[in-house]
mmCIF file of C-alpha atoms (C1' of nucleotides) in Angstrom:
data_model
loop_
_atom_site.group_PDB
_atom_site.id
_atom_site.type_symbol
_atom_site.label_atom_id
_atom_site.label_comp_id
_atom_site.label_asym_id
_atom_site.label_seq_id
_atom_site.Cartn_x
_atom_site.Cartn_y
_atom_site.Cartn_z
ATOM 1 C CA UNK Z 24 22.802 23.263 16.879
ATOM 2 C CA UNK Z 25 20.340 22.891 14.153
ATOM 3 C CA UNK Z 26 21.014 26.430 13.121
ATOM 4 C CA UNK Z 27 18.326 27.128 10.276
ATOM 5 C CA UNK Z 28 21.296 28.157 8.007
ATOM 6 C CA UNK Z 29 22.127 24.513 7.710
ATOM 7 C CA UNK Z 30 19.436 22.927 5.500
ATOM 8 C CA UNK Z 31 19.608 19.393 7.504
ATOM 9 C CA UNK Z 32 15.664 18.800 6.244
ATOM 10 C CA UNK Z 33 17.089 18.479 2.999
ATOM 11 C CA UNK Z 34 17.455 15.184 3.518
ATOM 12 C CA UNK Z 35 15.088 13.166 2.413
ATOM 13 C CA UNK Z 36 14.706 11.087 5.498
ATOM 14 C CA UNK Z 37 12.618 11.452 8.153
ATOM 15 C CA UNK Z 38 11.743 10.185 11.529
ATOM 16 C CA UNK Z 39 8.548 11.365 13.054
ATOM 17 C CA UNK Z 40 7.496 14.870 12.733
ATOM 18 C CA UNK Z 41 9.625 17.525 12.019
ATOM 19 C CA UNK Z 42 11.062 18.359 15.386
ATOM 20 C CA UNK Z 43 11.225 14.242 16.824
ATOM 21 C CA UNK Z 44 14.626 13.520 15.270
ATOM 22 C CA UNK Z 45 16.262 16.903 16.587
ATOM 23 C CA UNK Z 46 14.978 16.192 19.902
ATOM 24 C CA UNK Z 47 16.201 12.454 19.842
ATOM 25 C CA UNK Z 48 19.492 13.781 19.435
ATOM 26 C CA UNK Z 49 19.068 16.438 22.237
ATOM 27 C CA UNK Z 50 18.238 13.639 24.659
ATOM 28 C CA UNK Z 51 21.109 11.234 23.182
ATOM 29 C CA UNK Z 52 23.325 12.088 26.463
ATOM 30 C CA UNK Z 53 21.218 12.463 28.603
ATOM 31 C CA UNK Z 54 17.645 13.757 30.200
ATOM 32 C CA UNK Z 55 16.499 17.209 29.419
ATOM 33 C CA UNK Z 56 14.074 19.435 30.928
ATOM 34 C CA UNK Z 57 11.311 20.783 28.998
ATOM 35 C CA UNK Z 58 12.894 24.294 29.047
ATOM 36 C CA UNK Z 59 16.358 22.882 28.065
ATOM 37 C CA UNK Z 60 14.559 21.460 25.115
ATOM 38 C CA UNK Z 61 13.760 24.565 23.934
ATOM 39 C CA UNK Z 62 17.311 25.729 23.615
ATOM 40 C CA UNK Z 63 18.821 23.799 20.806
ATOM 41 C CA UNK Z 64 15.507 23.693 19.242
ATOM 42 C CA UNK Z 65 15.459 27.405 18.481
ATOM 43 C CA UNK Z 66 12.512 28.861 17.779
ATOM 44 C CA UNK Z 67 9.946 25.997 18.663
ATOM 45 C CA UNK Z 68 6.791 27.139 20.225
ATOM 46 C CA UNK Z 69 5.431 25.338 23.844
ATOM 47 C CA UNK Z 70 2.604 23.709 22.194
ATOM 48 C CA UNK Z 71 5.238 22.360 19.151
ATOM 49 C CA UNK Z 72 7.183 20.640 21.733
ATOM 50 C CA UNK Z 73 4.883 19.559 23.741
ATOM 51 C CA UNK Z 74 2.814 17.474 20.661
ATOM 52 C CA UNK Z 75 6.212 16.061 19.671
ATOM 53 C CA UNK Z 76 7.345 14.620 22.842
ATOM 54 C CA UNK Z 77 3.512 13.344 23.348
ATOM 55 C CA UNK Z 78 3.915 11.226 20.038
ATOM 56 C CA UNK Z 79 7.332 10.340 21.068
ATOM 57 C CA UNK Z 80 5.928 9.340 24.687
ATOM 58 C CA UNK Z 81 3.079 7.170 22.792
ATOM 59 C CA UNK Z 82 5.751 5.392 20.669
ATOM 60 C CA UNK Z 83 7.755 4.533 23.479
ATOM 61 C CA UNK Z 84 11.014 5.976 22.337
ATOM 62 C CA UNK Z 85 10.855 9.046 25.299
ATOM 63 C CA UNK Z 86 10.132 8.462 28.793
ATOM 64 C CA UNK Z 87 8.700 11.585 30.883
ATOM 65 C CA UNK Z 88 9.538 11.698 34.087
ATOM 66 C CA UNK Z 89 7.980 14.366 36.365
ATOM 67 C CA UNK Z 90 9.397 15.877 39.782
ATOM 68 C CA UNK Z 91 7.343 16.736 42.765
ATOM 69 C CA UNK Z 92 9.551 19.830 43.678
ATOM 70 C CA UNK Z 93 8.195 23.042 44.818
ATOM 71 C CA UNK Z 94 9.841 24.498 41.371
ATOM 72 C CA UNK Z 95 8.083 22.312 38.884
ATOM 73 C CA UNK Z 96 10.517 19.954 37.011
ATOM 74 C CA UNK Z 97 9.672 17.429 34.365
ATOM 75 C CA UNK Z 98 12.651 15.534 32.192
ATOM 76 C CA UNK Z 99 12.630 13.703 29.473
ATOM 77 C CA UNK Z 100 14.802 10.738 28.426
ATOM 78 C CA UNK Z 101 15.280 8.454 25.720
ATOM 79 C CA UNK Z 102 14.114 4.490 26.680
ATOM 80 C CA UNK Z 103 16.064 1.515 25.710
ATOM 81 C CA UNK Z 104 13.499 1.348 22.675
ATOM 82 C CA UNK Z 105 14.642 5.135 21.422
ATOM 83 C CA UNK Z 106 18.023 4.298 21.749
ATOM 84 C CA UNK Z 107 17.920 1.386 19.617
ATOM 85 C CA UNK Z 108 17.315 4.374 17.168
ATOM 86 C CA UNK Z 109 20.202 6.384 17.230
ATOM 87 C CA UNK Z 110 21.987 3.153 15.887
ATOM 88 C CA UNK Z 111 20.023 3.360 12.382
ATOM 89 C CA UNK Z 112 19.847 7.084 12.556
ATOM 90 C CA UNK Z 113 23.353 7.424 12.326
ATOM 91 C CA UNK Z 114 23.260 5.342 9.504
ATOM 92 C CA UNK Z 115 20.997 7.464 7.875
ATOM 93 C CA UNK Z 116 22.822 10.928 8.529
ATOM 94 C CA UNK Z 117 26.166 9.193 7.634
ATOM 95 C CA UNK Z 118 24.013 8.729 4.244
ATOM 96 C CA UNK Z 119 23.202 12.331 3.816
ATOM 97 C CA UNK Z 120 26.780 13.725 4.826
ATOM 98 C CA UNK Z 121 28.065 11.356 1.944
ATOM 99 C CA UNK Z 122 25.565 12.374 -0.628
ATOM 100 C CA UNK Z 123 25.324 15.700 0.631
ATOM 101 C CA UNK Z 124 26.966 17.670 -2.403
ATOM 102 C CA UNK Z 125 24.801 15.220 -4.760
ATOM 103 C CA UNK Z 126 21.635 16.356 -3.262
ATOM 104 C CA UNK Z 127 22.338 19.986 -3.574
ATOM 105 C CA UNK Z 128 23.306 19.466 -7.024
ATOM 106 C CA UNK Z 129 20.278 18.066 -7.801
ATOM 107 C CA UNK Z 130 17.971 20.222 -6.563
ATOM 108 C CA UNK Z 131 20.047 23.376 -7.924
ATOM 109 C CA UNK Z 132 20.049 21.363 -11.456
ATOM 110 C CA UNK Z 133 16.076 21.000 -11.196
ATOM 111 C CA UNK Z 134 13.606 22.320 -12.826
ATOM 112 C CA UNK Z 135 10.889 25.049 -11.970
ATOM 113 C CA UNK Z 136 8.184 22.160 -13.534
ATOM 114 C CA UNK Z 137 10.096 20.007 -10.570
ATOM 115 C CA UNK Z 138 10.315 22.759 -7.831
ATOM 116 C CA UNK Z 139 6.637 23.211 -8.204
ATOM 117 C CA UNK Z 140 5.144 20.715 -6.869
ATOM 118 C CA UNK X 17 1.814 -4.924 -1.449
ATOM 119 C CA UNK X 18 1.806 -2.126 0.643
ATOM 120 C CA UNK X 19 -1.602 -3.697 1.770
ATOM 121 C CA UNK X 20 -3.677 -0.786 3.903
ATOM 122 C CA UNK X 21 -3.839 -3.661 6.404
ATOM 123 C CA UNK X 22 -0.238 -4.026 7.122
ATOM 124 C CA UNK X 23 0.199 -0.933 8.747
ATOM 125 C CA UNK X 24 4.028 0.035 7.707
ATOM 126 C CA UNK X 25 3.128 4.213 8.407
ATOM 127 C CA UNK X 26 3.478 2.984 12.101
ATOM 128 C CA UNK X 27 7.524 3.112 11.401
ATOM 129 C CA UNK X 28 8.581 6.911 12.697
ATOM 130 C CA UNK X 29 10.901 6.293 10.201
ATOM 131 C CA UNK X 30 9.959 8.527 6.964
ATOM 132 C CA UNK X 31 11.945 8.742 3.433
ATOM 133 C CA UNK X 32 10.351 11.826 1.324
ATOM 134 C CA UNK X 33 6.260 12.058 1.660
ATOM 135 C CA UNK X 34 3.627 9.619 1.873
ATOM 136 C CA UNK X 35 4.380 7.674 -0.827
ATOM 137 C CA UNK X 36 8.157 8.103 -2.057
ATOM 138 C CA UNK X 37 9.626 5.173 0.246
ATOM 139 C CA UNK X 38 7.149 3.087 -1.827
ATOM 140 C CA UNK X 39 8.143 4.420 -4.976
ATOM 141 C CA UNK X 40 11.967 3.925 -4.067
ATOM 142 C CA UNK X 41 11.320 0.295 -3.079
ATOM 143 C CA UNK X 42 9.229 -0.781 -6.428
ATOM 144 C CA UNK X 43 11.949 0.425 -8.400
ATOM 145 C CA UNK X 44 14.280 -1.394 -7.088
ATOM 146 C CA UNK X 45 14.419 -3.872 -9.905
ATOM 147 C CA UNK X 46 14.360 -1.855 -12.711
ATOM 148 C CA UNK X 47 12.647 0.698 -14.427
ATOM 149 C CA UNK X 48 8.549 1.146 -14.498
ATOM 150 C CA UNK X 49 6.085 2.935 -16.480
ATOM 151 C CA UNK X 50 3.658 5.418 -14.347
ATOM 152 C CA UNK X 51 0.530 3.103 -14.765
ATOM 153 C CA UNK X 52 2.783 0.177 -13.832
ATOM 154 C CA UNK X 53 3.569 2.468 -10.460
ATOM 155 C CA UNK X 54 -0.046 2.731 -9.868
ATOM 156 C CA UNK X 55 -0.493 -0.684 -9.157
ATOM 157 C CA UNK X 56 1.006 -1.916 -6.292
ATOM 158 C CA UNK X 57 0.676 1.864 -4.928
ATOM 159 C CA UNK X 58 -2.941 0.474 -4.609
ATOM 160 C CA UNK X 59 -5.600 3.821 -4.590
ATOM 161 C CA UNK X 60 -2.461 6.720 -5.351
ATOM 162 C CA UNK X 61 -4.537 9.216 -7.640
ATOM 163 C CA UNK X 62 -2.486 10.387 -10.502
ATOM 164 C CA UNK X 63 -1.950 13.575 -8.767
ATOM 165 C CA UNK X 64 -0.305 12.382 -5.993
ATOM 166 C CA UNK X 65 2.093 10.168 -7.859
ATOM 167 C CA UNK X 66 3.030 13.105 -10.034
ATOM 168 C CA UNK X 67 4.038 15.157 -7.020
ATOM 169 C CA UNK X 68 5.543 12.524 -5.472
ATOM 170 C CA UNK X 69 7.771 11.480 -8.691
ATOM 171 C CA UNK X 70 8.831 15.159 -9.696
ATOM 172 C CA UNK X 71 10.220 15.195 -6.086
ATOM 173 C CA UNK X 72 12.264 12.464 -6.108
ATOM 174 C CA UNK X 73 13.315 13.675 -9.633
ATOM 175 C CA UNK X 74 14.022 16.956 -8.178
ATOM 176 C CA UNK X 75 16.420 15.391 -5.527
ATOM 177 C CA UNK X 76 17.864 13.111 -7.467
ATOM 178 C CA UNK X 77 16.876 10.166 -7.085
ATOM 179 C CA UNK X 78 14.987 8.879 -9.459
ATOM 180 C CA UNK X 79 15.158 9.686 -13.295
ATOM 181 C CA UNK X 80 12.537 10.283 -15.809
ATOM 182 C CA UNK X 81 12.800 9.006 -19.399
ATOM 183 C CA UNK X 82 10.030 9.591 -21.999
ATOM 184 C CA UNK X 83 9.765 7.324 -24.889
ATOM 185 C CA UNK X 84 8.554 8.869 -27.862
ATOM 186 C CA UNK X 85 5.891 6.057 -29.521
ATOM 187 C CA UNK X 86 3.280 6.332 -31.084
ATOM 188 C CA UNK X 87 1.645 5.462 -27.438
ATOM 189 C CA UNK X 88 3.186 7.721 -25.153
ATOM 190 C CA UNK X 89 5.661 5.752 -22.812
ATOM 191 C CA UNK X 90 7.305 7.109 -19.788
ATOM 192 C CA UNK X 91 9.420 4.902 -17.774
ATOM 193 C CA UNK X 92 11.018 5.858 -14.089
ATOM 194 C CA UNK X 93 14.193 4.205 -12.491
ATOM 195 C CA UNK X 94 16.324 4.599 -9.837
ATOM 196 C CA UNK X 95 19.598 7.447 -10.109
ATOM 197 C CA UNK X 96 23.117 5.971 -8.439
ATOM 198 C CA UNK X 97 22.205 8.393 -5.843
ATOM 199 C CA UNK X 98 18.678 6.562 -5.877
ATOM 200 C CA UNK X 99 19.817 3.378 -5.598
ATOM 201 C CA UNK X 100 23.163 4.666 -2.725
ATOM 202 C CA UNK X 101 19.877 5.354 -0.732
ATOM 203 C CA UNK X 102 18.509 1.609 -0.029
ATOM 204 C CA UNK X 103 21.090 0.390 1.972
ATOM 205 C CA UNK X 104 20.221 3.172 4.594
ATOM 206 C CA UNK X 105 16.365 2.189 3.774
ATOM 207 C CA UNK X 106 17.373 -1.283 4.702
ATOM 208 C CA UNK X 107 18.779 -0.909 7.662
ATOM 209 C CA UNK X 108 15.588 0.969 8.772
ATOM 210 C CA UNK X 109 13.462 -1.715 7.768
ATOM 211 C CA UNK X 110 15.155 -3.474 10.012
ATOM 212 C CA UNK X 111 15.390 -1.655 12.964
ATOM 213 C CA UNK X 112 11.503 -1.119 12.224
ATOM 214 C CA UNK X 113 10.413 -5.061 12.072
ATOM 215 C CA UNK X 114 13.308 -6.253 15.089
ATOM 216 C CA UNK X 115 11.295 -3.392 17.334
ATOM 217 C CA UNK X 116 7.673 -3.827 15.327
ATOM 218 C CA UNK X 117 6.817 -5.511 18.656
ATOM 219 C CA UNK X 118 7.428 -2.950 20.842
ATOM 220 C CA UNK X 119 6.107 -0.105 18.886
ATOM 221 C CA UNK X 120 2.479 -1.877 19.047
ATOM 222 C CA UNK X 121 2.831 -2.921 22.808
ATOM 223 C CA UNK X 122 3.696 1.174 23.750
ATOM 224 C CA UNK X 123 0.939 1.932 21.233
ATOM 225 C CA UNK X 124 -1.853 -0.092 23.364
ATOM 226 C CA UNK X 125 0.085 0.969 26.452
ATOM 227 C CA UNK X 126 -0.543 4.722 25.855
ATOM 228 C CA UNK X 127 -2.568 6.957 27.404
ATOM 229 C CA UNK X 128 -5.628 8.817 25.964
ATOM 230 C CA UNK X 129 -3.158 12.170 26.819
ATOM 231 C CA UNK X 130 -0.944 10.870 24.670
ATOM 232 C CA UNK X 131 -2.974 9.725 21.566
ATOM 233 C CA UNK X 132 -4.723 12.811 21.628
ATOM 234 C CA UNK X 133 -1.581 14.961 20.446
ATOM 235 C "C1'" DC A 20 -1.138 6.624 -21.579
ATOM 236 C "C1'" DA A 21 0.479 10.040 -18.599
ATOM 237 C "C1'" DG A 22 -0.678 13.293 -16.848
ATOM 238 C "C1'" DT A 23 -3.512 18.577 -15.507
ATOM 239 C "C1'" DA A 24 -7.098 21.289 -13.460
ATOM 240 C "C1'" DT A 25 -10.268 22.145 -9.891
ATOM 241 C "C1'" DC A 26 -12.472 21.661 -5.630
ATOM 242 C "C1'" DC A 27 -12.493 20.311 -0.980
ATOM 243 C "C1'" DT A 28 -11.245 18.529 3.701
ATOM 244 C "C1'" DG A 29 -8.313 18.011 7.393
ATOM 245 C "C1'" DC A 30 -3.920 18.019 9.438
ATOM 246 C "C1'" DT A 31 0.213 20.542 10.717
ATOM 247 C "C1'" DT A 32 2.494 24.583 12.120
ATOM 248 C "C1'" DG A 33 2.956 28.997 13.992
ATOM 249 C "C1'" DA A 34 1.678 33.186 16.771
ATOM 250 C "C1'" DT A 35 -0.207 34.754 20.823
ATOM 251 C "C1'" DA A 36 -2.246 34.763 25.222
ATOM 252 C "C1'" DC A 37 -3.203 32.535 29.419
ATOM 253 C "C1'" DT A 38 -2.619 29.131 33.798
ATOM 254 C "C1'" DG A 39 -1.683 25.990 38.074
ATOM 255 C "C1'" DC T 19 8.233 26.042 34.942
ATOM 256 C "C1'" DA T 20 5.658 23.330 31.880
ATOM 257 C "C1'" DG T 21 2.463 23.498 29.730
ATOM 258 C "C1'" DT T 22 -2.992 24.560 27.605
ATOM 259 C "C1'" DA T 23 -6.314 27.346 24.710
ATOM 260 C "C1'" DT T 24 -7.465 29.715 20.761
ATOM 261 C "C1'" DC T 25 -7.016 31.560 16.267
ATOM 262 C "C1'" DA T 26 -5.272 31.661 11.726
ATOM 263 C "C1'" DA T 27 -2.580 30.202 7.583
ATOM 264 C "C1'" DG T 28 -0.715 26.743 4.638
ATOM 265 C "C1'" DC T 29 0.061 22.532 2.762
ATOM 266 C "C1'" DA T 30 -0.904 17.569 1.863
ATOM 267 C "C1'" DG T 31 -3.932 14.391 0.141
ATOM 268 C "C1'" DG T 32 -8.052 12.671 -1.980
ATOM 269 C "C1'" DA T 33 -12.140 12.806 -5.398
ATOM 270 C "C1'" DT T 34 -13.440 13.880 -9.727
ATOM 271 C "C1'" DA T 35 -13.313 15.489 -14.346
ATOM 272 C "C1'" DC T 36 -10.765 16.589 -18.315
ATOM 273 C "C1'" DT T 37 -6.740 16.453 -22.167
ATOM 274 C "C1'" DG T 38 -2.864 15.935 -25.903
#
DNA sequence: CAGTATCCTGCTTGATACTG
DNA sequence: CAGTATCAAGCAGGATACTG
């Protein structure tokens, strides 16, 4: 899952920060602890995470949901707000699979005056 | 348009950078010139339309086409591809103003943890 | 007109170490 | 386990001045 081989932030659409639509996705069947989070998300660092979910908190699309066990526990899951997203999202990533082929042509067709920014 | 007061950036939904959704949407009548661009992008510096246009150019999505008068003309417009990408776009706006309530209310409703990411 | 060039600030991201 | 603290690097974005 969201292997770095597969260029998925070549699309050019975006929700939230870099890591809030791969975690969306992670929570799309379900809660998640912090540590499962981590998992899929290979390679994000504590404090990454942690400011991603915050925003995600703030903008009501997460809910976090701490347990007072000896072993601290704290999941995360999406609210009826955040799953009103995946709707649209799909839209959006049925979008890129389509144009997928188009979008690497493009940018393998550009030009260095392009690539550089 | 994209008035600073209506604040749109509070959609987590992002196509491209800063500005490129904006660019997208103005041409999606026809074909403008840069200066024509700079308009309703009220306050974009030259700069950061540049960067913003060879982007979209470099993913195809828009298309560049110089006139050669005697004043120098350059128009920008909208690829298929381009235009393939506002029906997606559309269906975000939607999802943003239907739930444009509820974004503000968990906004106000969030804690100072939370805003301070 | 349609950009470039330069400088500057601040945000984002990552790496690393530490904690209740 | 679920974070916080700190440092450092890089990029985005704006202000301003200049150009073919």
């Amino acid at each position: 899952m969201f292997d770095p081989v597969c260029p998925s932030d070549l699309s050019p659409i975006r929700v939230g920060d870099k890591w809030a639509g791969m975690i969306i996705r992670c929570l799309e069947h379900g809660t998640r602890r912090f540590s499962e989070l981590r998992i899929p998300l290979r390679g994000i660092t504590a404090k990454a995470l942690t400011k991603s979910l915050r925003a995600l908190e703030r903008d009501g699309l997460i809910q976090r949901i701490t347990h007072l066990d000896r072993a601290r526990r704290v999941e995360y899951d999406l609210t009826p707000l955040g799953r009103s997203m995946l709707e649209p999202m799909a839209t959006m990533c049925a979008w890129a699979e389509e144009h997928w082929e188009e979008l690497l042509d493009a940018r393998e067709a550009s030009t260095p005056l392009q690539r550089a920014r």
